[in-house]
mmCIF file of C-alpha atoms and ligand atoms in Angstrom:
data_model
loop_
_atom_site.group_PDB
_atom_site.id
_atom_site.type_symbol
_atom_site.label_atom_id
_atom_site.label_comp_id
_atom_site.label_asym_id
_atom_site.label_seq_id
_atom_site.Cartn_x
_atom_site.Cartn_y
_atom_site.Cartn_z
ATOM 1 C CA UNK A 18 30.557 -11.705 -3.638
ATOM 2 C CA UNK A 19 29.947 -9.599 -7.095
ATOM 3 C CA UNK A 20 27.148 -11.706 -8.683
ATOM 4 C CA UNK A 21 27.224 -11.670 -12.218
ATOM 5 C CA UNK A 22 25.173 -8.304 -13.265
ATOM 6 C CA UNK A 23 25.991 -6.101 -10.116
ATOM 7 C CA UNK A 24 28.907 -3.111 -11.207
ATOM 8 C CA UNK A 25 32.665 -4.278 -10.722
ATOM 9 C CA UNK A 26 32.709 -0.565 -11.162
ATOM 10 C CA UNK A 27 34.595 0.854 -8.424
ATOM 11 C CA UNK A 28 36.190 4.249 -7.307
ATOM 12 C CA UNK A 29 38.064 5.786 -4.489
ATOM 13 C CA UNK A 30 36.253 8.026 -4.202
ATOM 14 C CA UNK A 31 33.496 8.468 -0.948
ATOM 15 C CA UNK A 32 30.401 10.204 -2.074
ATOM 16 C CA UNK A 33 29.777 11.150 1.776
ATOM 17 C CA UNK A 34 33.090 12.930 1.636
ATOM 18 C CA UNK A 35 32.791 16.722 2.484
ATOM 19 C CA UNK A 36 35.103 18.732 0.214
ATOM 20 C CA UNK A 37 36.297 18.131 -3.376
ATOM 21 C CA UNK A 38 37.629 14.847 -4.638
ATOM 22 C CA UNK A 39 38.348 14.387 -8.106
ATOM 23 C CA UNK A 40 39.032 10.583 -9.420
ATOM 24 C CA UNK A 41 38.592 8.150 -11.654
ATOM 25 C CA UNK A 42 36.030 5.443 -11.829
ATOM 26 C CA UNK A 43 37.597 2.117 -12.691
ATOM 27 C CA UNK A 44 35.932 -0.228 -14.685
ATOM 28 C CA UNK A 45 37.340 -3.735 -14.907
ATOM 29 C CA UNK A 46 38.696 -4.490 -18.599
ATOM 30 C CA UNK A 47 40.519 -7.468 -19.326
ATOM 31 C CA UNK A 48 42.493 -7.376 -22.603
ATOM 32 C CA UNK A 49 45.518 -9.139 -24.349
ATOM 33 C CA UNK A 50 47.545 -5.828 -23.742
ATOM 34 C CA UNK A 51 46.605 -5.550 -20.120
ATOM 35 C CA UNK A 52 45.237 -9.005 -18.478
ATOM 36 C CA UNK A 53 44.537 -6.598 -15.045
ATOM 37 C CA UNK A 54 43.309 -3.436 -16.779
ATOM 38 C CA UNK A 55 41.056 -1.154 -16.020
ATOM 39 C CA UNK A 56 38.846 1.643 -17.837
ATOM 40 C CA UNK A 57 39.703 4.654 -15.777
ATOM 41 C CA UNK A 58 36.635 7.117 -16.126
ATOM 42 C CA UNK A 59 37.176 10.653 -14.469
ATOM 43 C CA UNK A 60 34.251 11.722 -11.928
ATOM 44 C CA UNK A 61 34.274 14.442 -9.810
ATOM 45 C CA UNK A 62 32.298 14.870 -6.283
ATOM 46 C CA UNK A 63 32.424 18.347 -4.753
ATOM 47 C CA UNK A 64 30.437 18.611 -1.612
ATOM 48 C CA UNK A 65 29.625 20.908 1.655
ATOM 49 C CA UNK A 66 27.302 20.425 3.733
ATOM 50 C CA UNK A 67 23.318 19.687 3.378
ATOM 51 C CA UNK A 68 21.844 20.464 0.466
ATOM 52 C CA UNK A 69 20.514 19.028 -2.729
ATOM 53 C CA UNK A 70 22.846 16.439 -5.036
ATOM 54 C CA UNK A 71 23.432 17.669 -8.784
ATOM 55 C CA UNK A 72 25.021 15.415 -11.327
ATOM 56 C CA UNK A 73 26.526 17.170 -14.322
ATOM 57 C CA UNK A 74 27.338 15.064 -17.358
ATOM 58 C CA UNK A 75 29.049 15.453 -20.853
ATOM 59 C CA UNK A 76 30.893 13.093 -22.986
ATOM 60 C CA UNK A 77 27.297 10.756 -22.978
ATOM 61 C CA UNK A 78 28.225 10.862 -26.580
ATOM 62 C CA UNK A 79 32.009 11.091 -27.262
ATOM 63 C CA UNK A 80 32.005 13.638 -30.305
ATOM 64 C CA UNK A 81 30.067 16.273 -28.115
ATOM 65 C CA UNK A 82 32.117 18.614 -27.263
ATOM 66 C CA UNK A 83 31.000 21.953 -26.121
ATOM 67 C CA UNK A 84 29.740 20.385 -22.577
ATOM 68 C CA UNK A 85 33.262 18.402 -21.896
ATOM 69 C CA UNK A 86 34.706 21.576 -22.353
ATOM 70 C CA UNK A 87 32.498 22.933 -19.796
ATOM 71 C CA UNK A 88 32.600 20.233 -17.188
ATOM 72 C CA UNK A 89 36.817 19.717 -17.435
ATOM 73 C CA UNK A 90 36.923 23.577 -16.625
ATOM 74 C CA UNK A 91 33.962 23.900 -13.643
ATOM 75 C CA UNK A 92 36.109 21.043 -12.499
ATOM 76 C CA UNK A 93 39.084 22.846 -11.902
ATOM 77 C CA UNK A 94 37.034 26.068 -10.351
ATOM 78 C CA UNK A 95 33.876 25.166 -8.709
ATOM 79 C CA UNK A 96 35.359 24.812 -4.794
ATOM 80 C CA UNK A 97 33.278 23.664 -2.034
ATOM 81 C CA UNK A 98 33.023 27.102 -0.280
ATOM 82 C CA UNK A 99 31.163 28.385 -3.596
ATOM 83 C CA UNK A 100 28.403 25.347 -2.858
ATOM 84 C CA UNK A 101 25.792 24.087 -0.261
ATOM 85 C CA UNK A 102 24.622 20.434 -1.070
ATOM 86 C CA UNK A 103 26.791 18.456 -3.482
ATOM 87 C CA UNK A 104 27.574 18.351 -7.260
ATOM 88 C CA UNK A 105 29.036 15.100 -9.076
ATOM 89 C CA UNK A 106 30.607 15.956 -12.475
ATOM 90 C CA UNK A 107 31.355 13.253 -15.111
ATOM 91 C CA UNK A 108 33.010 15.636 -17.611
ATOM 92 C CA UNK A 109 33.049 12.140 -20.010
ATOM 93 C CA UNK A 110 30.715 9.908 -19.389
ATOM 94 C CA UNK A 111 31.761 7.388 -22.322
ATOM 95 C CA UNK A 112 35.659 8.235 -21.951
ATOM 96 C CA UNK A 113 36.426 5.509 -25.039
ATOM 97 C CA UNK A 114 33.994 7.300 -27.295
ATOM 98 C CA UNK A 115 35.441 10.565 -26.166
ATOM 99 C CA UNK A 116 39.016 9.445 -26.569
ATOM 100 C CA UNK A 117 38.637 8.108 -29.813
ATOM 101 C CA UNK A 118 36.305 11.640 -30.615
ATOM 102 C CA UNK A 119 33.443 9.369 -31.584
ATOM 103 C CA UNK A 120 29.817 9.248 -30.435
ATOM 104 C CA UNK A 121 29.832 5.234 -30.087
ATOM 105 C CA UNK A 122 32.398 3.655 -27.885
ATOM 106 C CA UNK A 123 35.626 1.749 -30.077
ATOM 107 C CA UNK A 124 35.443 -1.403 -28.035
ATOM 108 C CA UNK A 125 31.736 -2.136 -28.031
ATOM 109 C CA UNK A 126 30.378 0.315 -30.591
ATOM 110 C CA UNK A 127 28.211 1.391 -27.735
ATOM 111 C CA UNK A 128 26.128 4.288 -27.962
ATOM 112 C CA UNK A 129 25.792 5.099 -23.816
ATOM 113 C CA UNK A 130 22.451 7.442 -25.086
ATOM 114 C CA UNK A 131 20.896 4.155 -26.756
ATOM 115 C CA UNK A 132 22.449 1.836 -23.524
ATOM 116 C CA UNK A 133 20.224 2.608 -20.573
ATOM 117 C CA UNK A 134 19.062 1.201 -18.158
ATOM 118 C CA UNK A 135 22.373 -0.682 -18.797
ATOM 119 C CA UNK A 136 23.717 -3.868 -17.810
ATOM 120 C CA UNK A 137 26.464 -4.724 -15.304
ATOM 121 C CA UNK A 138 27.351 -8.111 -16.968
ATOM 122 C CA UNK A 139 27.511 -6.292 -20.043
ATOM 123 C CA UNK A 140 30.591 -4.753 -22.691
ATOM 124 C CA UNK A 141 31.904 -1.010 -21.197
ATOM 125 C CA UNK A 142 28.956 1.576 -22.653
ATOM 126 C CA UNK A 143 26.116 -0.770 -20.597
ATOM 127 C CA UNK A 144 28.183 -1.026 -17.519
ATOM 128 C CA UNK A 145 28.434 2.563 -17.330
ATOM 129 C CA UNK A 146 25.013 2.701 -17.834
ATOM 130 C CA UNK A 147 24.505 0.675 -15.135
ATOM 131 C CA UNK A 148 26.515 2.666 -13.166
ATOM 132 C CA UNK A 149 25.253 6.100 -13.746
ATOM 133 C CA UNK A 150 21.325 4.349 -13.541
ATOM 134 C CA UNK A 151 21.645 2.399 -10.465
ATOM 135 C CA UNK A 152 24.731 4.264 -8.595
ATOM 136 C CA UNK A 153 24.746 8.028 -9.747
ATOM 137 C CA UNK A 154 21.542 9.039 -10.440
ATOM 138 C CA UNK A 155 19.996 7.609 -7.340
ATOM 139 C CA UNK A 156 22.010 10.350 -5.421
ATOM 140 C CA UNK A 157 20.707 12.782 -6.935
ATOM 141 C CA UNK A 158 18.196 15.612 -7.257
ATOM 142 C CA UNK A 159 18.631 16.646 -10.653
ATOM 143 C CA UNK A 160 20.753 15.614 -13.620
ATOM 144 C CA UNK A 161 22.543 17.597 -16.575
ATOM 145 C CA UNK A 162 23.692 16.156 -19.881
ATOM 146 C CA UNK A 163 24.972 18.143 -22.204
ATOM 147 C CA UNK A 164 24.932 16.846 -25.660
ATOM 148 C CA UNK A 165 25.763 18.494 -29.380
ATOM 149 C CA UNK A 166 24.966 17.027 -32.921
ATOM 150 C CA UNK A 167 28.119 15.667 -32.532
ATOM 151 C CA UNK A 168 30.054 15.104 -36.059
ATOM 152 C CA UNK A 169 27.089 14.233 -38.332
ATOM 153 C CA UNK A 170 24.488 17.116 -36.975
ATOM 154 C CA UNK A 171 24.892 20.948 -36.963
ATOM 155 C CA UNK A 172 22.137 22.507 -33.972
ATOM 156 C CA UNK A 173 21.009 26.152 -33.200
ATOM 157 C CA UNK A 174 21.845 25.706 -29.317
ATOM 158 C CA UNK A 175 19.416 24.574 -27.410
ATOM 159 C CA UNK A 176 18.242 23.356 -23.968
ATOM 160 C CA UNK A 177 15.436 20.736 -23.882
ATOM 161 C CA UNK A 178 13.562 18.586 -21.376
ATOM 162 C CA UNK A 179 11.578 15.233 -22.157
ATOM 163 C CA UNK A 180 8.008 15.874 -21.131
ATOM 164 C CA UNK A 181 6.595 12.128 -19.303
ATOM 165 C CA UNK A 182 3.296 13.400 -19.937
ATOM 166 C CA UNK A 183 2.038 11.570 -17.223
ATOM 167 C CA UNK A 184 3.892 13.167 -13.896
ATOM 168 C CA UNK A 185 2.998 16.772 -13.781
ATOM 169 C CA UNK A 186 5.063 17.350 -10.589
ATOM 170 C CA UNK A 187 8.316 15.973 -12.652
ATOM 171 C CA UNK A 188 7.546 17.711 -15.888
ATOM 172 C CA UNK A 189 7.057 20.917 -13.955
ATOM 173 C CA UNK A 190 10.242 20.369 -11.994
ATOM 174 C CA UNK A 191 12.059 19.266 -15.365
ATOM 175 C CA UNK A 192 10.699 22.968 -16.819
ATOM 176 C CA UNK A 193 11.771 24.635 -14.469
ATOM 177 C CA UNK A 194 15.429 24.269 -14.129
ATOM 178 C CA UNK A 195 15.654 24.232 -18.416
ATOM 179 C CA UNK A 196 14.080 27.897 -17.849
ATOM 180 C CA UNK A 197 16.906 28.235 -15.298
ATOM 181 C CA UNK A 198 19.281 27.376 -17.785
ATOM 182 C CA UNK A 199 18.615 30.204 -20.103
ATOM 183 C CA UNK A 200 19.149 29.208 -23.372
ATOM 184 C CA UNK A 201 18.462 31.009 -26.141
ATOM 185 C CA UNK A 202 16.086 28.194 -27.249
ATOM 186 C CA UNK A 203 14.477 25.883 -25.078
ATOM 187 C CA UNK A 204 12.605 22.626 -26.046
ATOM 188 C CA UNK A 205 10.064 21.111 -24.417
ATOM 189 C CA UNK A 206 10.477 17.254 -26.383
ATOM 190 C CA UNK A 207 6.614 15.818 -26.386
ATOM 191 C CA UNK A 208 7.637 12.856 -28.076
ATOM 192 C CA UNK A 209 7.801 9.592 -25.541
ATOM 193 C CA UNK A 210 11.457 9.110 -25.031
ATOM 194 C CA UNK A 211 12.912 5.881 -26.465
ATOM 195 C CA UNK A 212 13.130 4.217 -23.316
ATOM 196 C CA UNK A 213 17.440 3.510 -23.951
ATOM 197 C CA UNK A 214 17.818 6.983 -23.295
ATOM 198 C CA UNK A 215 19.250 8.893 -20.236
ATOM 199 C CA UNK A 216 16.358 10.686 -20.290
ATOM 200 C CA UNK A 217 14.014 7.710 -20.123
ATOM 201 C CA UNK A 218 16.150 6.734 -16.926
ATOM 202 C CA UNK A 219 15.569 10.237 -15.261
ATOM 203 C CA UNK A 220 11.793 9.372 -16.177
ATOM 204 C CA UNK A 221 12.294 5.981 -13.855
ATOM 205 C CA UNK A 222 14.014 7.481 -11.210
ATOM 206 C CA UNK A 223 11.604 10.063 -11.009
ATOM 207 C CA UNK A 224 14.584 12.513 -11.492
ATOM 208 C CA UNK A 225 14.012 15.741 -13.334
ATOM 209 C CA UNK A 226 16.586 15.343 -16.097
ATOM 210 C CA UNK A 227 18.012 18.082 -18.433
ATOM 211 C CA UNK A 228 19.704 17.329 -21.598
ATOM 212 C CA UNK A 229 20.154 20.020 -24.898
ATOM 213 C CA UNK A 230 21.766 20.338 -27.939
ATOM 214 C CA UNK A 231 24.911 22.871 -28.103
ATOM 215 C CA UNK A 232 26.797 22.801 -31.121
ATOM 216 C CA UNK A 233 27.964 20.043 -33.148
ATOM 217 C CA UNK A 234 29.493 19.207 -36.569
ATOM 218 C CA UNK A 235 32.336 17.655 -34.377
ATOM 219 C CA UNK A 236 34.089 20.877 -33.221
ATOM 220 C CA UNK A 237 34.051 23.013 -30.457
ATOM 221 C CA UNK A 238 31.114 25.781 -30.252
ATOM 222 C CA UNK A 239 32.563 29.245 -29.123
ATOM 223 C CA UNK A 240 28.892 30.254 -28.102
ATOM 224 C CA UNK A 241 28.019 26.587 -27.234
ATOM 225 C CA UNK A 242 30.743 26.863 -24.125
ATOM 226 C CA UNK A 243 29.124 30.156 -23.344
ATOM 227 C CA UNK A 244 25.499 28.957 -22.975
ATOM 228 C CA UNK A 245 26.459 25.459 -21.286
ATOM 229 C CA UNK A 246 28.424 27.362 -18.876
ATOM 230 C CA UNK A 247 26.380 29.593 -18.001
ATOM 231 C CA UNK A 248 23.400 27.956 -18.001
ATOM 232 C CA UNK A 249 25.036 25.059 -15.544
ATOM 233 C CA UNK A 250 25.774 27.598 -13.155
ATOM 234 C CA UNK A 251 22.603 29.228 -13.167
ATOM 235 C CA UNK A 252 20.984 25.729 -12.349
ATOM 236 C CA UNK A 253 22.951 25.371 -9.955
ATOM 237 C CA UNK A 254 21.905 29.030 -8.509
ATOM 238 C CA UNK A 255 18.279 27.977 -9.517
ATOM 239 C CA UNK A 256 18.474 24.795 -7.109
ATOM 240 C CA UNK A 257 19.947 26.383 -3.948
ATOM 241 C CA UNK A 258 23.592 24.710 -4.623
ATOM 242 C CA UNK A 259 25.654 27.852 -5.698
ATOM 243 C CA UNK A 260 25.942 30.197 -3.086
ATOM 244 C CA UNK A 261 28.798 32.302 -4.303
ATOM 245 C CA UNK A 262 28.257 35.425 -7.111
ATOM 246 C CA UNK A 263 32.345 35.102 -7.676
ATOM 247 C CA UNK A 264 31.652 33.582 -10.749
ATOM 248 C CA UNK A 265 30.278 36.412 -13.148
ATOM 249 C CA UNK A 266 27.248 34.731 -14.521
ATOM 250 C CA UNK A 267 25.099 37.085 -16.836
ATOM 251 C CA UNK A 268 21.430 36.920 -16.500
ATOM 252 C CA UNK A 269 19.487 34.613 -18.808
ATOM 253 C CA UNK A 270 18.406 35.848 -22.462
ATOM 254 C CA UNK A 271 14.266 35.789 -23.136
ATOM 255 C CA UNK A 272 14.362 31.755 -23.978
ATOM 256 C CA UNK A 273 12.512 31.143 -27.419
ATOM 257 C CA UNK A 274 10.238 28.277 -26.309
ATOM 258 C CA UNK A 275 9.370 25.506 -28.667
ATOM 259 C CA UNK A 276 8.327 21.986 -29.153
ATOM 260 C CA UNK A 277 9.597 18.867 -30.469
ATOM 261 C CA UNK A 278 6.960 16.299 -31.350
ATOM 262 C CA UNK A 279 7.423 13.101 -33.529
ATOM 263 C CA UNK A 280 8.824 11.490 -36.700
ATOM 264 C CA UNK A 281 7.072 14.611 -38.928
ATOM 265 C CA UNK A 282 9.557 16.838 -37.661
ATOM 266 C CA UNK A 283 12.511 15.358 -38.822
ATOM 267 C CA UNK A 284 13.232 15.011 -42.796
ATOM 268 C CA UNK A 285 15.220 11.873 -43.626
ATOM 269 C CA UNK A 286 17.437 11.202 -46.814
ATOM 270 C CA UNK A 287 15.369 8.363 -49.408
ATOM 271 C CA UNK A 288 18.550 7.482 -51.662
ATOM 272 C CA UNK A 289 22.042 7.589 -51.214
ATOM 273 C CA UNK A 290 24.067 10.326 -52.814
ATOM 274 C CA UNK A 291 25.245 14.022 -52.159
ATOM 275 C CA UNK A 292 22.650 16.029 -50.628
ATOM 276 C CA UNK A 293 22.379 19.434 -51.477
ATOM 277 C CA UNK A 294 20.258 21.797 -48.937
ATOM 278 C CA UNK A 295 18.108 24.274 -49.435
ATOM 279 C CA UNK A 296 17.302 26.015 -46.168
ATOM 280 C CA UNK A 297 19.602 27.414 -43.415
ATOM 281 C CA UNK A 298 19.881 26.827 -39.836
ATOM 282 C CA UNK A 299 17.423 28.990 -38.072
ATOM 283 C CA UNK A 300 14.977 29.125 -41.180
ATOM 284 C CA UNK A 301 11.472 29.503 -40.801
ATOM 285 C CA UNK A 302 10.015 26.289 -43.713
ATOM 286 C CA UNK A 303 6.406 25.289 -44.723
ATOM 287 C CA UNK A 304 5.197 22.070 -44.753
ATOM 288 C CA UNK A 305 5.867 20.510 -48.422
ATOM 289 C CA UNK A 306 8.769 23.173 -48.824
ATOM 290 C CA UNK A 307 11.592 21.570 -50.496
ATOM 291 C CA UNK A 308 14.978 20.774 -47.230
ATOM 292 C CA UNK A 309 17.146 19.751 -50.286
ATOM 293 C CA UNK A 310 17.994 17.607 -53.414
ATOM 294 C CA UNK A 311 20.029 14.136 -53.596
ATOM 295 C CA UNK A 312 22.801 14.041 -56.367
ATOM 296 C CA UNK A 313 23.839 11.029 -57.936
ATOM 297 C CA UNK A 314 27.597 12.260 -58.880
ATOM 298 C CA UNK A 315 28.540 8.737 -60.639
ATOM 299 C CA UNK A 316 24.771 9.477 -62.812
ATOM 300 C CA UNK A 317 25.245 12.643 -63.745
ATOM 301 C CA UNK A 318 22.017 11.839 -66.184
ATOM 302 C CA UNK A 319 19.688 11.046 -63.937
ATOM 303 C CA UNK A 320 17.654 13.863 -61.997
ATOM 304 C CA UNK A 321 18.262 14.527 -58.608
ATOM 305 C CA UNK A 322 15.465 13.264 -55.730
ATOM 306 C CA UNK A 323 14.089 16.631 -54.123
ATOM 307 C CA UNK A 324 13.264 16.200 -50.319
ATOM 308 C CA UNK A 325 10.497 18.385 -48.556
ATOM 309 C CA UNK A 326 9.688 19.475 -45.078
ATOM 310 C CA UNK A 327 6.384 17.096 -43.851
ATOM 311 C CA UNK A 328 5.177 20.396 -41.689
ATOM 312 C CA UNK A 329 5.798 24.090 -40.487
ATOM 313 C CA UNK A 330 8.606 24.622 -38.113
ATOM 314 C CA UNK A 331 12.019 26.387 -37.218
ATOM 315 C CA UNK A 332 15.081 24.426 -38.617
ATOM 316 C CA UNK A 333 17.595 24.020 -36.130
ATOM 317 C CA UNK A 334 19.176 21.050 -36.753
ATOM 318 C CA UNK A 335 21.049 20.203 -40.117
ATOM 319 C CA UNK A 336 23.106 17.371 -41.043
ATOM 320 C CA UNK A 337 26.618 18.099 -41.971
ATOM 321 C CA UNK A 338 28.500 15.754 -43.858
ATOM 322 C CA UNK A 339 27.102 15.978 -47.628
ATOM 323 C CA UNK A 340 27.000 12.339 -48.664
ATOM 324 C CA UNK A 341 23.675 10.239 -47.273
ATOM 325 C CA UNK A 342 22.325 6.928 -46.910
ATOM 326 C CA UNK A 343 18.545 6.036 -46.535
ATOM 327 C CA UNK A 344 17.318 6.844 -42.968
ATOM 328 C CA UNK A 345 19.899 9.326 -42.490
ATOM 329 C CA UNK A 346 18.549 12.793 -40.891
ATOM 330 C CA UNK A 347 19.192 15.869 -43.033
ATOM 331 C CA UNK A 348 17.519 18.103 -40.932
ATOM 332 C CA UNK A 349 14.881 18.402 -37.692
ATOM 333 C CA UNK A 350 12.361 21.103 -37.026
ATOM 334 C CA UNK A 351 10.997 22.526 -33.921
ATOM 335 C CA UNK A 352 7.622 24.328 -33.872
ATOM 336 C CA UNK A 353 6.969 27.844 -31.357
ATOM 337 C CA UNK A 354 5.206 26.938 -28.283
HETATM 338 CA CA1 CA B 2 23.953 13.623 -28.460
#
C-alpha cells in the first residue's frame, strides 16, 4: 500500500540495470483533461560496472537553459563503454517549468530550488522533490545542477559550491570536484543555504553537491554550453567515472576563486520604476559606489532614487528586465578569495 506521503512516482526504469536506459519518470496527475494522467519526466541511467553513482541535473529551474542543453546532448552520446560506475541524468528536473520556459512550475507555481526536502503528498514541484531527496540522491556519490539567472538575472558563468561550515570532509569533497569543473569563476557560497534548497539537501545527505550559475537572461549561453559541458565531463574524469578521452575535453582555465557571503552582497531595488544601471557585468565596484538609479517614467518631475553597492566586490550578476519592484535584485557581488 502507498501511504499518503510516500512517491506514486514511478519509472520503468531499473537503476541496477547495466547499460543505458533512457525513460521517463511518471508522476501521477489527475486532471479534467486526463482523469488517468501522468507527468512524464525524462531521466536517464547509464551504467557499467562498479564504480561511483553521479547524478547530473538541469531544468531545477525551468528558464535555465544552458545546462538542459547540455544534459539532452550528453544524453544522446555518453555510452556505457565511455564509463565505469553509473551516471543518472535528469536533463529537466521541473519538466512543467521547463515546458512552459519558466523558473516556477504552471500548475503549482512551484519553485523545485525553494521545494526541498519535498513532500510526496504534495502538488508536482514537492513530489519531485521528494523524489530526487529520498530516491535519487541517495544513490549517489555526487550531484550536479546546473542553473543560470534564468529570465530575470544576467551571470558571468560560474561554478559554486555551498560551504556547511561544519563538515570539513564534505566541504573539501564539494571543492574539489567545482575545481574539477574548471570554470572560469568558481564560488565558494559561505552563506548558510536556505534549507529549501537542493543544496541544503546535498548538505543532509551528506552528498557533495555542485550547483553554478551559467548564463541567463532567458536564452541560451554560447559559452555557457561550453563551460557546463566541459566542466561535467571533467567531473566525471575527476571522480573515476569517465574512462574514455573520445570526447575532446580541453583542460581547465586558471579558475578565478571567489566568495559569496550574505545579504551585503546583493543590491536590491527600494521603489518601483525603471532602473537604470551604472556598472557592467564583470566590474570591479566600491562599497557606497552608486549600481544604478530608479526612474519614475509616469513622474517625470520627481528625481530618480540612486542605489549603491553596500561593499567591495566583482559584479557578476545583473538583473535584466528594466522595470523593478521593492525586493527585487538588481545586481550581486562576489569578493576574490
Ligand atoms: Ca537557478
Amino acid at each position: 500500500m502507498i501511504k499518503s506521503g510516500d512517491s506514486t512516482i514511478w519509472t520503468e526504469i531499473d537503476f541496477d540495470r547495466q547499460g543505458k536506459q533512457v525513460g521517463r519518470l511518471h508522476l501521477p496527475y489527475s486532471v479534467t483533461r486526463s482523469a488517468y494522467g501522468n507527468i512524464d519526466i525524462p531521466l536517464a541511467v547509464i551504467a557499467n560496472g562498479a564504480g561511483p553513482t553521479i547524478l547530473l541535473m538541469a531544468g531545477n529551474h525551468g528558464d535555465e537553459y544552458e545546462g538542459q542543453v547540455t544534459m539532452v546532448r550528453l544524453i544522446r552520446d555518453l555510452e556505457p563503454a565511455d564509463i565505469q560506475g553509473r551516471v543518472i541524468v535528469m536533463p529537466a528536473a521541473n519538466l512543467p517549468a521547463a515546458m512552459a520556459g519558466a523558473r516556477v512550475s504552471p500548475l503549482d507555481a512551484g519553485n523545485l530550488n525553494r521545494a526541498f526536502p519535498g513532500n510526496g503528498g504534495g502538488t508536482p514541484t514537492w513530489q519531485i522533490a521528494h523524489y530526487i531527496d529520498t530516491v535519487l540522491v541517495p544513490k549517489c556519490d555526487a550531484w550536479l545542477d546546473l542553473h543560470s539567472g534564468g529570465s530575470s538575472l544576467h551571470y558571468l558563468p560560474f561554478a559554486a559550491y555551498y560551504q556547511t561550515g561544519e563538515d570539513a570532509a564534505l566541504d573539501g569533497q564539494a571543492e574539489a570536484i567545482m575545481r574539477a569543473f574548471g570554470a572560469p569563476r568558481s564560488v565558494r557560497v559561505t552563506a548558510a543555504p536556505d534549507d529549501r534548497l537542493a543544496a541544503a539537501s546535498g548538505h543532509r545527505r551528506k552528498i557533495p553537491y555542485l550547483g553554478g550559475e551559467y548564463g541567463g537572461t532567458g536564452s541560451v549561453d554560447l559559452d555557457g554550453v561550453s563551460i557546463t559541458r566541459d566542466g561535467t565531463l571533467r567531473v566525471l574524469a575527476h571522480l573515476g567515472v569517465l574512462t574514455t578521452t573520445r570526447f575532446a575535453v580541453p583542460p581547465p582555465v586558471q579558475t578565478r576563486l571567489m566568495e559569496l557571503g550574505g545579504h551585503d552582497y546583493y543590491v536590491l531595488a527600494p521603489e518601483a520604476g525603471l532602473f537604470e544601471p551604472a556598472t557592467r557585468l564583470g566590474d570591479s565596484v566600491r562599497r557606497g559606489q552608486l549600481c544604478g538609479t530608479v526612474h519614475f517614467i509616469d513622474n517625470p518631475e520627481r528625481p530618480g532614487v540612486p542605489v549603491h553597492f553596500r561593499r567591495d566586490g566583482l559584479v557578476v550578476c545583473k538583473r535584466h528586465f528594466g522595470r523593478v519592484e521593492p525586493g527585487d535584485c538588481v545586481a550581486h557581488l562576489a569578493t576574490d578569495v
